[in-house]
Tab-separated table of C-alpha atoms and ligand atoms in Angstrom:
chain	number	residue	atom	x	y	z
A	25	MET	CA	75.199	135.518	126.596
A	26	THR	CA	76.873	133.282	123.694
A	27	ALA	CA	80.202	131.614	124.180
A	28	ILE	CA	83.174	132.491	121.045
A	29	ASN	CA	84.577	129.423	119.838
A	30	GLN	CA	88.463	129.251	120.475
A	31	ASN	CA	88.211	127.260	117.274
A	32	LYS	CA	87.190	130.301	115.217
A	33	THR	CA	90.082	132.628	116.237
A	34	THR	CA	92.204	132.982	114.071
A	35	LEU	CA	96.087	134.040	115.347
A	36	PHE	CA	98.216	136.806	114.493
A	37	VAL	CA	102.231	135.626	115.748
A	38	GLY	CA	104.901	137.899	115.960
A	39	ASP	CA	108.171	135.849	115.595
A	40	ALA	CA	111.835	136.925	115.850
A	41	ASN	CA	113.348	134.119	113.223
A	42	VAL	CA	110.015	132.825	111.159
A	43	GLY	CA	107.256	133.945	109.244
A	44	GLU	CA	104.588	134.389	105.805
A	45	TRP	CA	105.646	138.302	106.295
A	46	LYS	CA	108.317	140.128	106.879
A	47	VAL	CA	108.073	143.218	109.013
A	48	ILE	CA	109.421	146.466	107.926
A	49	SER	CA	108.578	148.787	110.688
A	50	THR	CA	105.707	148.751	113.780
A	51	GLN	CA	104.907	152.191	114.630
A	52	THR	CA	102.780	153.132	117.427
A	53	ILE	CA	100.143	155.729	116.476
A	54	VAL	CA	98.433	156.063	119.787
A	55	GLY	CA	98.926	154.364	123.328
A	56	GLU	CA	100.871	151.729	124.278
A	57	ALA	CA	103.259	150.178	122.294
A	58	ILE	CA	103.450	145.947	121.072
A	59	PRO	CA	107.140	144.119	121.049
A	60	ASN	CA	108.935	144.556	118.191
A	61	SER	CA	109.109	141.306	115.848
A	62	LEU	CA	110.929	140.734	112.675
A	63	TYR	CA	108.257	138.594	110.551
A	64	LEU	CA	104.353	137.992	111.169
A	65	THR	CA	102.237	134.764	110.721
A	66	ILE	CA	98.438	134.296	111.017
A	67	ILE	CA	97.159	130.864	111.782
A	68	LYS	CA	93.506	130.537	110.530
A	69	PRO	CA	91.243	128.904	112.559
A	70	THR	CA	91.814	125.441	113.541
A	71	ASN	CA	90.387	122.331	115.327
A	72	GLU	CA	94.166	121.767	116.215
A	73	GLN	CA	95.756	122.987	119.212
A	74	PRO	CA	98.290	125.444	116.638
A	75	GLN	CA	102.443	124.698	117.864
A	76	ILE	CA	103.675	127.960	118.311
A	77	GLU	CA	106.279	128.691	120.000
A	78	ASN	CA	108.895	131.581	121.211
A	79	PHE	CA	106.536	134.225	119.793
A	80	ASP	CA	107.138	137.650	120.631
A	81	TRP	CA	103.263	138.375	120.674
A	82	MET	CA	100.195	136.819	119.630
A	83	LEU	CA	96.792	138.900	119.113
A	84	LYS	CA	93.563	136.654	118.500
A	85	GLY	CA	90.518	138.033	116.742
A	86	PHE	CA	87.243	136.475	114.692
A	87	ASN	CA	85.266	137.382	112.148
A	88	SER	CA	82.092	138.078	112.278
A	89	ASN	CA	78.617	139.370	111.243
A	90	LEU	CA	78.710	143.293	110.333
A	91	ARG	CA	76.950	145.593	112.568
A	92	TYR	CA	76.746	149.505	110.673
A	93	THR	CA	76.779	148.542	107.644
A	94	ASN	CA	73.189	149.404	105.857
A	95	ARG	CA	71.328	147.643	103.194
A	96	GLU	CA	73.225	150.100	100.093
A	97	GLU	CA	76.472	150.026	101.288
A	98	LYS	CA	76.335	146.314	101.504
A	99	ASN	CA	75.091	145.786	98.057
A	100	ILE	CA	78.615	147.939	97.438
A	101	LEU	CA	80.817	145.823	99.274
A	102	ASP	CA	79.081	142.569	97.723
A	103	THR	CA	79.992	143.352	94.186
A	104	ASN	CA	83.675	144.639	94.935
A	105	PRO	CA	84.649	141.614	97.368
A	106	SER	CA	88.089	141.510	98.995
A	107	VAL	CA	90.106	138.573	98.594
A	108	LEU	CA	93.007	137.646	100.507
A	109	GLY	CA	96.015	135.844	98.951
A	110	ASN	CA	96.683	137.816	95.730
A	111	PRO	CA	100.024	137.081	94.325
A	112	ASP	CA	101.096	140.993	93.690
A	113	HIS	CA	99.369	141.775	96.708
A	114	THR	CA	103.251	141.456	98.602
A	115	SER	CA	102.820	144.544	100.950
A	116	ALA	CA	100.477	144.511	103.693
A	117	CYS	CA	99.644	146.458	106.836
A	118	PHE	CA	98.208	145.199	110.510
A	119	ILE	CA	96.636	147.488	112.382
A	120	PRO	CA	95.163	146.337	116.362
A	121	ILE	CA	92.571	149.223	117.293
A	122	LYS	CA	91.634	149.678	120.807
A	123	LYS	CA	88.115	152.328	121.191
A	124	THR	CA	87.898	154.238	124.259
A	125	GLU	CA	85.423	153.384	127.002
A	126	THR	CA	83.121	155.955	126.061
A	127	TRP	CA	82.919	155.004	122.770
A	128	TRP	CA	81.382	151.291	124.045
A	129	ASN	CA	78.966	153.216	126.313
A	130	LEU	CA	77.084	154.412	123.349
A	131	THR	CA	74.170	153.292	121.679
A	132	GLN	CA	74.521	151.286	118.719
A	133	ASP	CA	72.665	153.823	116.703
A	134	GLU	CA	74.819	156.698	118.590
A	135	ARG	CA	78.075	154.833	117.475
A	136	ARG	CA	76.732	154.648	114.025
A	137	ALA	CA	76.209	157.949	113.537
A	138	ILE	CA	79.461	158.938	114.506
A	139	MET	CA	80.548	156.045	111.378
A	140	GLU	CA	78.259	157.882	109.158
A	141	ARG	CA	79.650	161.382	109.889
A	142	SER	CA	83.217	160.078	109.854
A	143	ARG	CA	82.242	159.015	106.500
A	144	HIS	CA	84.718	155.546	107.575
A	145	ILE	CA	82.859	153.518	104.680
A	146	ASP	CA	82.428	155.707	102.287
A	147	ILE	CA	86.159	156.963	102.375
A	148	GLY	CA	86.867	153.229	102.275
A	149	PHE	CA	84.638	152.455	98.836
A	150	ASP	CA	87.663	154.914	97.630
A	151	TYR	CA	90.008	152.064	97.840
A	152	LEU	CA	88.114	148.652	97.238
A	153	SER	CA	90.184	148.548	93.880
A	154	VAL	CA	93.253	148.296	95.232
A	155	ILE	CA	93.453	147.490	99.116
A	156	ASN	CA	91.845	144.124	100.231
A	157	ARG	CA	90.859	143.926	103.517
A	158	GLN	CA	89.641	141.910	106.069
A	159	LEU	CA	88.068	142.947	109.775
A	160	PHE	CA	88.592	140.834	113.256
A	161	HIS	CA	86.880	141.368	116.395
A	162	SER	CA	88.339	140.789	119.719
A	163	ARG	CA	87.258	142.937	121.814
A	164	ASP	CA	84.763	140.161	123.324
A	165	LEU	CA	87.585	137.409	123.537
A	166	GLY	CA	88.610	139.987	126.410
A	167	GLU	CA	91.921	140.252	124.371
A	168	THR	CA	93.656	143.663	125.301
A	169	PHE	CA	92.465	145.453	121.482
A	170	ASP	CA	89.353	145.391	120.145
A	171	PHE	CA	89.846	144.830	116.428
A	172	LEU	CA	92.551	143.437	114.419
A	173	THR	CA	92.279	144.938	110.671
A	174	TRP	CA	94.358	143.024	108.031
A	175	PHE	CA	95.190	145.180	104.637
A	176	GLU	CA	96.749	143.864	101.980
A	177	PHE	CA	97.984	145.870	98.164
A	178	LYS	CA	100.430	146.218	95.686
A	179	PRO	CA	103.336	148.314	96.518
A	180	GLU	CA	102.516	150.829	94.143
A	181	HIS	CA	99.367	151.094	96.101
A	182	ALA	CA	101.584	152.117	99.253
A	183	SER	CA	100.694	155.996	98.809
A	184	LYS	CA	97.012	155.180	98.046
A	185	PHE	CA	97.232	153.251	101.509
A	186	ASN	CA	98.995	156.260	103.477
A	187	ASP	CA	96.484	158.265	102.120
A	188	LEU	CA	93.065	156.149	103.317
A	189	LEU	CA	94.700	156.158	106.797
A	190	THR	CA	95.236	160.066	106.675
A	191	ALA	CA	91.559	160.283	105.964
A	192	LEU	CA	90.874	157.718	108.335
A	193	ARG	CA	92.640	159.007	111.199
A	194	ASN	CA	91.208	162.814	110.815
A	195	THR	CA	87.528	161.536	111.093
A	196	GLU	CA	85.456	162.370	114.430
A	197	GLU	CA	85.607	158.194	114.683
A	198	TRP	CA	89.279	158.064	115.157
A	199	LYS	CA	89.133	160.492	118.345
A	200	TYR	CA	87.616	157.719	120.180
A	201	ILE	CA	90.465	155.346	119.584
A	202	ASP	CA	92.966	155.382	122.302
A	203	ARG	CA	95.403	152.341	121.295
A	204	GLU	CA	96.688	151.513	117.024
A	205	VAL	CA	99.652	149.904	116.264
A	206	GLU	CA	100.716	150.363	112.776
A	207	VAL	CA	103.102	146.975	111.529
A	208	ARG	CA	104.123	147.197	107.706
A	209	LEU	CA	104.865	143.990	106.092
A	210	VAL	CA	106.241	142.372	102.875
A	211	LYS	CA	105.486	138.967	101.360
A	212	ALA	CA	108.756	136.806	102.954
B	1	LIG	C1	89.239	149.812	101.651
B	1	LIG	C2	89.116	150.413	102.619
B	1	LIG	C3	87.822	150.111	104.086
B	1	LIG	C4	86.703	149.778	103.640
B	1	LIG	C5	86.294	149.545	102.905
B	1	LIG	C6	86.251	149.602	105.000
B	1	LIG	C7	84.591	149.618	105.350
B	1	LIG	C8	84.208	148.781	106.751
B	1	LIG	C9	83.039	148.640	106.965
B	1	LIG	C10	81.891	148.514	106.218
B	1	LIG	C11	83.235	148.583	107.887
B	1	LIG	C12	81.866	148.207	109.209
B	1	LIG	C13	81.857	147.366	109.908
B	1	LIG	C14	80.390	146.347	109.948
B	1	LIG	O1	79.219	146.854	109.854
B	1	LIG	O2	80.371	146.475	111.333
B	1	LIG	C15	84.361	148.892	109.500
B	1	LIG	C16	84.658	148.880	109.956
B	1	LIG	C17	85.842	149.126	110.590
B	1	LIG	N1	87.042	149.909	110.034
B	1	LIG	FE1	87.197	149.613	108.084
B	1	LIG	N2	87.278	150.013	105.845
B	1	LIG	C18	88.442	150.370	105.393
B	1	LIG	C19	89.670	151.118	105.544
B	1	LIG	C20	90.054	150.837	107.047
B	1	LIG	C21	91.456	150.698	107.726
B	1	LIG	C22	92.331	151.448	106.853
B	1	LIG	C23	90.928	150.948	109.127
B	1	LIG	C24	92.025	150.947	109.947
B	1	LIG	C25	92.974	152.281	110.074
B	1	LIG	C26	89.779	150.517	109.132
B	1	LIG	C27	89.433	150.102	110.444
B	1	LIG	C28	88.240	149.452	111.021
B	1	LIG	C29	87.799	149.225	112.409
B	1	LIG	C30	88.276	149.156	113.462
B	1	LIG	C31	86.621	148.619	112.124
B	1	LIG	C32	84.913	148.340	113.356
B	1	LIG	C33	84.860	149.402	113.751
B	1	LIG	C34	83.519	149.457	115.028
B	1	LIG	O3	82.735	147.950	114.657
B	1	LIG	O4	83.625	150.211	115.891
B	1	LIG	N3	89.155	150.428	108.370
B	1	LIG	N4	85.197	149.230	107.908
């Protein structure tokens, strides 16, 4: 088994006093909540020991290779790259997610088939021009969530983002999610 270099992990930290993003709301969609926090900071991978004190919660994830995306889909993603940090994208959403043991006991092709029937990637494609995003993997770190998902967009596109969430949460794939928390943010 490949060891995961802890220096490659990104940290999402909920803090009561300071942070680059201000929390507007923390809503539990399914499963156990996370503590409420007023601010969120993202600490990118560093070789130094990050100095973090007095946080409300901290979740870790790492960037990884694609698992389910086919060539045709990858070409679309590559021609519409998701770039974070656009200064006009002052709204954000952080959604940690855990999938059920049933999901993880399926084979790779069975999981891809569910994502395909759910049209996750196709639905997402409709939003590529307005929502920038990054997926972090956590399961292999032994974290409580399997994935950390991060989205940035202009405030005027908040309702489009809501439509995206509604569409995905109505899919077969989402039946395999047993913990999901939605943290809405604005640039502090
Ligand atoms: C702009 C809209 C979106 C696009 C284009 C998109 C695209 C994708 C793609 C291509 C993958 C497959 C990655 C792979 O091959 O391993 C993926 C996975 C994933 N996406 Fe999305 N997505 C979007 C929105 C969302 C939203 C709103 C959520 C959460 C509410 C979400 C949660 C996830 C999760 C958890 C995975 C990992 C699934 C797994 O490996 O089991 N995505 N997404």
